[in-house]
């Protein structure tokens, strides 16, 4: 007799598989704590330097029009590598760009993958393509060539889709995946979330957004779905509340105009006409000014 697997059972099996893989691909807590306790003296990696690098990666993603998957994977690779290798701050830009390049090649269409030399030029770094290739090899070896780790974005989309299937048409409008993904990017820019499991971060984001809506008419269905997810992930109430509060604090700081945002100007001024002519035409459309005719005197 062939057993019939229901949608709920299939979802539970998929989540369990991702959670098991998540546990094997988490950044090492001991390594992250070393970064967290390091003094900002220019000699060691610090949380501030890591956050600045992630913001640069976010703007590179926006510049090229790459997907949220690429950004989340790049951050995951960066955190995993920083947690197992002590690097000097002067090497961070090379490490970050290599993690970004690995993520791009893994997530994006092959036709849209930029040349390594163009990445270096646009990000205003001074190392060479050869330096970048050597660093990429080191990163891959230290991560045991495991690139496709489950990210918070994977869980967020999976959980959101599962919840939406259980809601009526009006309730589905409460949790916007676009808003949730934007909030996740803000969380990625904060070091504190490097120490939190991606599945827990995704669940906390959903709970925070649902709580912010304050719509009792539709909240019962959403709350029930979130409770079931929490039970499936075996997350304690205290842990979920703690991470949800961290999410709220992070988003409040990010919404503040005084908050440090990715610097768009840093990437804009380098794209001169001369630089643009040396880059792939597929990156962006360059508007050429018409030739001014010389009038005969």
CSV table of C-alpha atoms in Angstrom, one decimal:
chain,number,residue,atom,x,y,z
A,1,UNK,CA,0.0,0.0,0.0
A,2,UNK,CA,1.4,3.4,-1.0
A,3,UNK,CA,1.1,6.0,1.8
A,4,UNK,CA,-0.3,9.4,0.7
A,5,UNK,CA,1.9,12.3,1.9
A,6,UNK,CA,-0.1,15.4,2.7
A,7,UNK,CA,1.1,18.9,1.9
A,8,UNK,CA,1.7,19.5,5.6
A,9,UNK,CA,3.8,16.4,5.9
A,10,UNK,CA,5.8,17.3,2.9
A,11,UNK,CA,6.4,20.8,4.3
A,12,UNK,CA,7.5,19.3,7.6
A,13,UNK,CA,10.0,17.0,5.9
A,14,UNK,CA,11.4,19.8,3.9
A,15,UNK,CA,11.8,22.0,6.9
A,16,UNK,CA,13.5,19.2,8.9
A,17,UNK,CA,16.0,18.7,6.0
A,18,UNK,CA,16.8,22.4,5.9
A,19,UNK,CA,17.2,22.6,9.6
A,20,UNK,CA,19.5,19.7,9.7
A,21,UNK,CA,21.7,21.2,7.0
A,22,UNK,CA,21.5,24.6,8.7
A,23,UNK,CA,23.1,23.1,11.8
A,24,UNK,CA,26.1,21.9,9.8
A,25,UNK,CA,26.6,25.3,8.0
A,26,UNK,CA,26.3,27.7,10.9
A,27,UNK,CA,29.2,30.2,11.6
A,28,UNK,CA,31.3,29.0,14.5
A,29,UNK,CA,30.1,30.8,17.7
A,30,UNK,CA,33.6,30.8,19.2
A,31,UNK,CA,35.0,32.6,16.1
A,32,UNK,CA,32.1,35.2,16.1
A,33,UNK,CA,32.7,35.9,19.8
A,34,UNK,CA,36.4,36.7,19.1
A,35,UNK,CA,35.2,39.3,16.6
A,36,UNK,CA,32.6,40.6,19.0
A,37,UNK,CA,35.2,41.1,21.8
A,38,UNK,CA,38.0,42.5,19.6
A,39,UNK,CA,39.2,46.0,20.2
A,40,UNK,CA,38.8,48.4,17.3
A,41,UNK,CA,42.5,49.2,16.9
A,42,UNK,CA,42.9,48.5,13.2
A,43,UNK,CA,44.7,45.2,13.9
A,44,UNK,CA,41.8,42.8,14.3
A,45,UNK,CA,38.4,42.1,12.8
A,46,UNK,CA,35.6,43.8,14.7
A,47,UNK,CA,31.8,43.9,14.4
A,48,UNK,CA,31.9,47.4,13.0
A,49,UNK,CA,34.2,46.4,10.2
A,50,UNK,CA,32.1,43.4,9.4
A,51,UNK,CA,28.9,45.5,9.3
A,52,UNK,CA,30.6,48.1,7.0
A,53,UNK,CA,31.6,45.3,4.6
A,54,UNK,CA,28.1,43.8,4.5
A,55,UNK,CA,26.7,47.2,3.7
A,56,UNK,CA,29.2,47.5,0.8
A,57,UNK,CA,28.1,44.1,-0.5
A,58,UNK,CA,24.4,45.2,-0.3
A,59,UNK,CA,25.1,48.2,-2.5
A,60,UNK,CA,27.1,46.1,-4.9
A,61,UNK,CA,24.0,43.9,-5.2
A,62,UNK,CA,21.8,46.9,-5.9
A,63,UNK,CA,24.3,48.3,-8.4
A,64,UNK,CA,24.3,45.2,-10.5
A,65,UNK,CA,20.6,44.4,-9.9
A,66,UNK,CA,21.4,41.1,-8.3
A,67,UNK,CA,18.8,39.1,-6.4
A,68,UNK,CA,18.2,38.9,-2.6
A,69,UNK,CA,19.4,35.3,-2.7
A,70,UNK,CA,22.8,36.5,-3.9
A,71,UNK,CA,23.1,39.0,-1.0
A,72,UNK,CA,22.0,36.6,1.7
A,73,UNK,CA,24.3,33.9,0.4
A,74,UNK,CA,27.3,36.4,0.3
A,75,UNK,CA,26.6,37.4,3.9
A,76,UNK,CA,26.4,33.7,4.9
A,77,UNK,CA,29.7,32.9,3.2
A,78,UNK,CA,31.4,35.9,4.8
A,79,UNK,CA,30.2,35.2,8.3
A,80,UNK,CA,31.1,31.5,8.0
A,81,UNK,CA,34.6,32.3,6.8
A,82,UNK,CA,35.2,35.1,9.4
A,83,UNK,CA,34.2,32.6,12.1
A,84,UNK,CA,36.9,30.1,11.2
A,85,UNK,CA,39.7,32.4,10.0
A,86,UNK,CA,41.4,35.2,11.8
A,87,UNK,CA,42.0,37.9,9.1
A,88,UNK,CA,43.5,41.3,9.2
A,89,UNK,CA,41.3,44.3,8.4
A,90,UNK,CA,43.4,45.1,5.4
A,91,UNK,CA,42.3,41.8,3.8
A,92,UNK,CA,38.6,42.2,4.6
A,93,UNK,CA,37.7,43.9,1.3
A,94,UNK,CA,39.2,41.1,-0.7
A,95,UNK,CA,37.4,38.4,1.4
A,96,UNK,CA,34.1,40.2,1.2
A,97,UNK,CA,34.3,40.7,-2.6
A,98,UNK,CA,35.3,37.0,-3.0
A,99,UNK,CA,32.3,35.9,-1.0
A,100,UNK,CA,30.1,38.2,-3.1
A,101,UNK,CA,31.7,36.7,-6.3
A,102,UNK,CA,31.1,33.1,-5.2
A,103,UNK,CA,27.5,34.0,-4.4
A,104,UNK,CA,27.0,35.7,-7.7
A,105,UNK,CA,28.3,32.7,-9.6
A,106,UNK,CA,26.2,30.4,-7.6
A,107,UNK,CA,22.9,32.3,-7.7
A,108,UNK,CA,22.8,34.4,-10.8
A,109,UNK,CA,22.5,33.7,-14.5
A,110,UNK,CA,25.9,33.0,-16.1
A,111,UNK,CA,25.4,35.8,-18.6
A,112,UNK,CA,25.1,38.4,-15.9
A,113,UNK,CA,28.2,37.4,-13.9
A,114,UNK,CA,30.6,40.3,-14.1
A,115,UNK,CA,34.3,39.9,-14.7
A,116,UNK,CA,36.5,39.8,-11.6
A,117,UNK,CA,38.4,42.8,-12.9
A,118,UNK,CA,35.2,44.8,-13.2
A,119,UNK,CA,34.2,43.9,-9.7
A,120,UNK,CA,37.5,45.2,-8.4
A,121,UNK,CA,37.3,48.4,-10.4
A,122,UNK,CA,33.7,49.2,-9.4
A,123,UNK,CA,34.3,48.4,-5.7
A,124,UNK,CA,37.4,50.6,-5.8
A,125,UNK,CA,39.7,48.0,-4.4
A,126,UNK,CA,43.5,47.8,-5.1
A,127,UNK,CA,44.1,44.1,-5.1
A,128,UNK,CA,44.6,42.2,-8.4
A,129,UNK,CA,42.5,39.5,-10.0
A,130,UNK,CA,45.2,37.0,-9.1
A,131,UNK,CA,44.8,38.1,-5.4
A,132,UNK,CA,41.1,37.6,-5.7
A,133,UNK,CA,41.4,34.1,-7.2
A,134,UNK,CA,43.8,33.0,-4.5
A,135,UNK,CA,41.5,34.3,-1.8
A,136,UNK,CA,38.5,32.6,-3.4
A,137,UNK,CA,40.3,29.3,-3.3
A,138,UNK,CA,41.2,29.8,0.4
A,139,UNK,CA,37.6,30.6,1.2
A,140,UNK,CA,36.2,27.6,-0.6
A,141,UNK,CA,38.7,25.3,1.1
A,142,UNK,CA,38.0,26.6,4.6
A,143,UNK,CA,34.3,26.1,4.0
A,144,UNK,CA,34.9,22.6,2.6
A,145,UNK,CA,33.4,23.7,-0.8
A,146,UNK,CA,29.9,24.0,0.8
A,147,UNK,CA,28.4,27.0,-0.8
A,148,UNK,CA,24.7,26.3,-0.9
A,149,UNK,CA,23.9,26.6,2.8
A,150,UNK,CA,20.3,27.4,3.9
A,151,UNK,CA,20.0,31.1,4.5
A,152,UNK,CA,17.4,33.1,6.4
A,153,UNK,CA,16.0,34.1,3.1
A,154,UNK,CA,15.4,30.5,2.2
A,155,UNK,CA,13.4,30.0,5.4
A,156,UNK,CA,11.6,33.3,5.2
A,157,UNK,CA,10.3,32.5,1.7
A,158,UNK,CA,9.4,29.0,2.6
A,159,UNK,CA,7.6,30.0,5.8
A,160,UNK,CA,5.8,32.9,4.2
A,161,UNK,CA,4.5,30.7,1.3
A,162,UNK,CA,3.3,28.1,3.8
A,163,UNK,CA,1.5,30.6,5.9
A,164,UNK,CA,-0.1,32.3,2.8
A,165,UNK,CA,-1.6,28.9,1.8
A,166,UNK,CA,-3.5,28.8,5.1
A,167,UNK,CA,-5.0,32.3,4.9
A,168,UNK,CA,-7.9,33.9,3.1
A,169,UNK,CA,-7.5,36.5,0.4
A,170,UNK,CA,-7.7,39.5,2.8
A,171,UNK,CA,-5.3,38.0,5.4
A,172,UNK,CA,-2.7,37.3,2.7
A,173,UNK,CA,-2.1,41.0,2.2
A,174,UNK,CA,-0.9,41.5,5.8
A,175,UNK,CA,2.5,39.8,5.4
A,176,UNK,CA,4.2,41.3,2.4
A,177,UNK,CA,7.2,39.2,1.3
A,178,UNK,CA,8.8,42.4,-0.3
A,179,UNK,CA,8.7,44.1,3.1
A,180,UNK,CA,10.0,41.1,4.9
A,181,UNK,CA,12.9,40.7,2.5
A,182,UNK,CA,13.8,44.4,2.9
A,183,UNK,CA,13.7,44.0,6.7
A,184,UNK,CA,15.9,40.9,6.4
A,185,UNK,CA,18.5,42.8,4.5
A,186,UNK,CA,18.6,45.4,7.3
A,187,UNK,CA,19.1,42.6,9.8
A,188,UNK,CA,21.9,41.1,7.7
A,189,UNK,CA,23.8,44.4,8.2
A,190,UNK,CA,23.8,43.9,11.9
A,191,UNK,CA,26.4,41.6,13.4
A,192,UNK,CA,24.2,40.3,16.2
A,193,UNK,CA,22.1,38.2,13.8
A,194,UNK,CA,25.2,36.3,12.6
A,195,UNK,CA,25.0,34.3,15.8
A,196,UNK,CA,21.3,33.5,15.3
A,197,UNK,CA,20.1,30.5,13.3
A,198,UNK,CA,18.6,31.5,10.0
A,199,UNK,CA,15.4,29.6,10.6
A,200,UNK,CA,14.9,31.4,14.0
A,201,UNK,CA,15.6,34.8,12.4
A,202,UNK,CA,13.1,34.2,9.6
A,203,UNK,CA,10.4,33.1,12.2
A,204,UNK,CA,11.1,36.2,14.3
A,205,UNK,CA,10.8,38.5,11.3
A,206,UNK,CA,7.4,37.0,10.5
A,207,UNK,CA,6.2,37.3,14.1
A,208,UNK,CA,7.4,40.9,14.4
A,209,UNK,CA,5.7,41.9,11.2
A,210,UNK,CA,2.5,40.2,12.2
A,211,UNK,CA,2.6,41.9,15.6
A,212,UNK,CA,3.1,45.3,14.0
A,213,UNK,CA,-0.1,45.0,11.9
A,214,UNK,CA,-2.4,45.0,15.0
A,215,UNK,CA,-5.4,43.6,13.0
A,216,UNK,CA,-7.3,41.3,15.3
A,217,UNK,CA,-9.8,40.3,12.6
A,218,UNK,CA,-7.1,38.5,10.6
A,219,UNK,CA,-4.5,37.9,13.3
A,220,UNK,CA,-6.0,34.7,14.6
A,221,UNK,CA,-5.2,32.7,11.5
A,222,UNK,CA,-1.7,34.1,11.2
A,223,UNK,CA,-0.9,33.6,14.9
A,224,UNK,CA,-2.1,30.0,14.7
A,225,UNK,CA,0.2,29.4,11.6
A,226,UNK,CA,3.1,31.0,13.4
A,227,UNK,CA,2.6,28.9,16.5
A,228,UNK,CA,2.6,25.7,14.3
A,229,UNK,CA,5.9,26.9,12.7
A,230,UNK,CA,7.4,27.5,16.1
A,231,UNK,CA,6.4,24.0,17.3
A,232,UNK,CA,7.8,22.5,14.1
A,233,UNK,CA,11.1,24.3,14.6
A,234,UNK,CA,11.1,23.4,18.3
A,235,UNK,CA,11.8,27.0,19.3
A,236,UNK,CA,11.2,28.1,22.9
A,237,UNK,CA,9.0,31.1,23.6
A,238,UNK,CA,11.8,33.0,25.4
A,239,UNK,CA,14.2,32.6,22.4
A,240,UNK,CA,11.6,33.7,19.9
A,241,UNK,CA,10.6,36.8,22.0
A,242,UNK,CA,14.3,37.7,22.5
A,243,UNK,CA,15.1,37.5,18.7
A,244,UNK,CA,11.9,39.3,17.8
A,245,UNK,CA,12.9,42.2,20.1
A,246,UNK,CA,16.3,42.3,18.5
A,247,UNK,CA,14.6,42.5,15.1
A,248,UNK,CA,12.5,45.4,16.3
A,249,UNK,CA,15.4,47.3,17.7
A,250,UNK,CA,17.5,46.7,14.5
A,251,UNK,CA,14.7,47.9,12.2
A,252,UNK,CA,14.0,51.0,14.4
A,253,UNK,CA,17.7,51.9,14.2
A,254,UNK,CA,17.8,51.3,10.5
A,255,UNK,CA,14.8,53.5,9.9
A,256,UNK,CA,16.5,56.3,11.8
A,257,UNK,CA,18.0,58.9,9.4
A,258,UNK,CA,21.1,59.0,11.6
A,259,UNK,CA,21.7,55.3,11.0
A,260,UNK,CA,24.7,54.4,8.9
A,261,UNK,CA,23.4,53.3,5.5
A,262,UNK,CA,25.2,51.8,2.5
A,263,UNK,CA,27.0,54.6,0.8
A,264,UNK,CA,25.7,55.0,-2.7
A,265,UNK,CA,28.1,57.9,-3.5
A,266,UNK,CA,31.0,55.6,-2.9
A,267,UNK,CA,30.0,53.5,-6.0
A,268,UNK,CA,28.6,56.3,-8.1
A,269,UNK,CA,31.6,58.5,-8.7
A,270,UNK,CA,33.8,55.8,-10.1
A,271,UNK,CA,31.5,55.1,-13.0
A,272,UNK,CA,32.9,57.6,-15.4
A,273,UNK,CA,32.4,57.5,-19.1
A,274,UNK,CA,35.9,56.0,-19.5
A,275,UNK,CA,35.3,53.3,-16.9
A,276,UNK,CA,31.9,52.6,-18.4
A,277,UNK,CA,33.4,51.9,-21.8
A,278,UNK,CA,35.6,49.2,-20.3
A,279,UNK,CA,32.8,47.4,-18.6
A,280,UNK,CA,30.3,44.9,-20.0
A,281,UNK,CA,27.4,46.7,-21.8
A,282,UNK,CA,25.0,44.4,-20.0
A,283,UNK,CA,25.6,45.9,-16.6
A,284,UNK,CA,23.7,49.1,-17.3
A,285,UNK,CA,22.6,51.3,-20.1
A,286,UNK,CA,24.9,54.2,-20.8
A,287,UNK,CA,23.3,57.3,-22.2
A,288,UNK,CA,25.6,59.0,-24.7
A,289,UNK,CA,25.3,62.8,-25.3
A,290,UNK,CA,24.8,63.8,-28.9
A,291,UNK,CA,27.7,65.3,-30.8
A,292,UNK,CA,27.6,69.1,-30.9
A,293,UNK,CA,28.2,70.2,-34.5
A,294,UNK,CA,30.7,72.9,-35.2
A,295,UNK,CA,29.1,75.9,-36.9
A,296,UNK,CA,30.9,77.5,-39.8
A,297,UNK,CA,31.8,81.1,-39.0
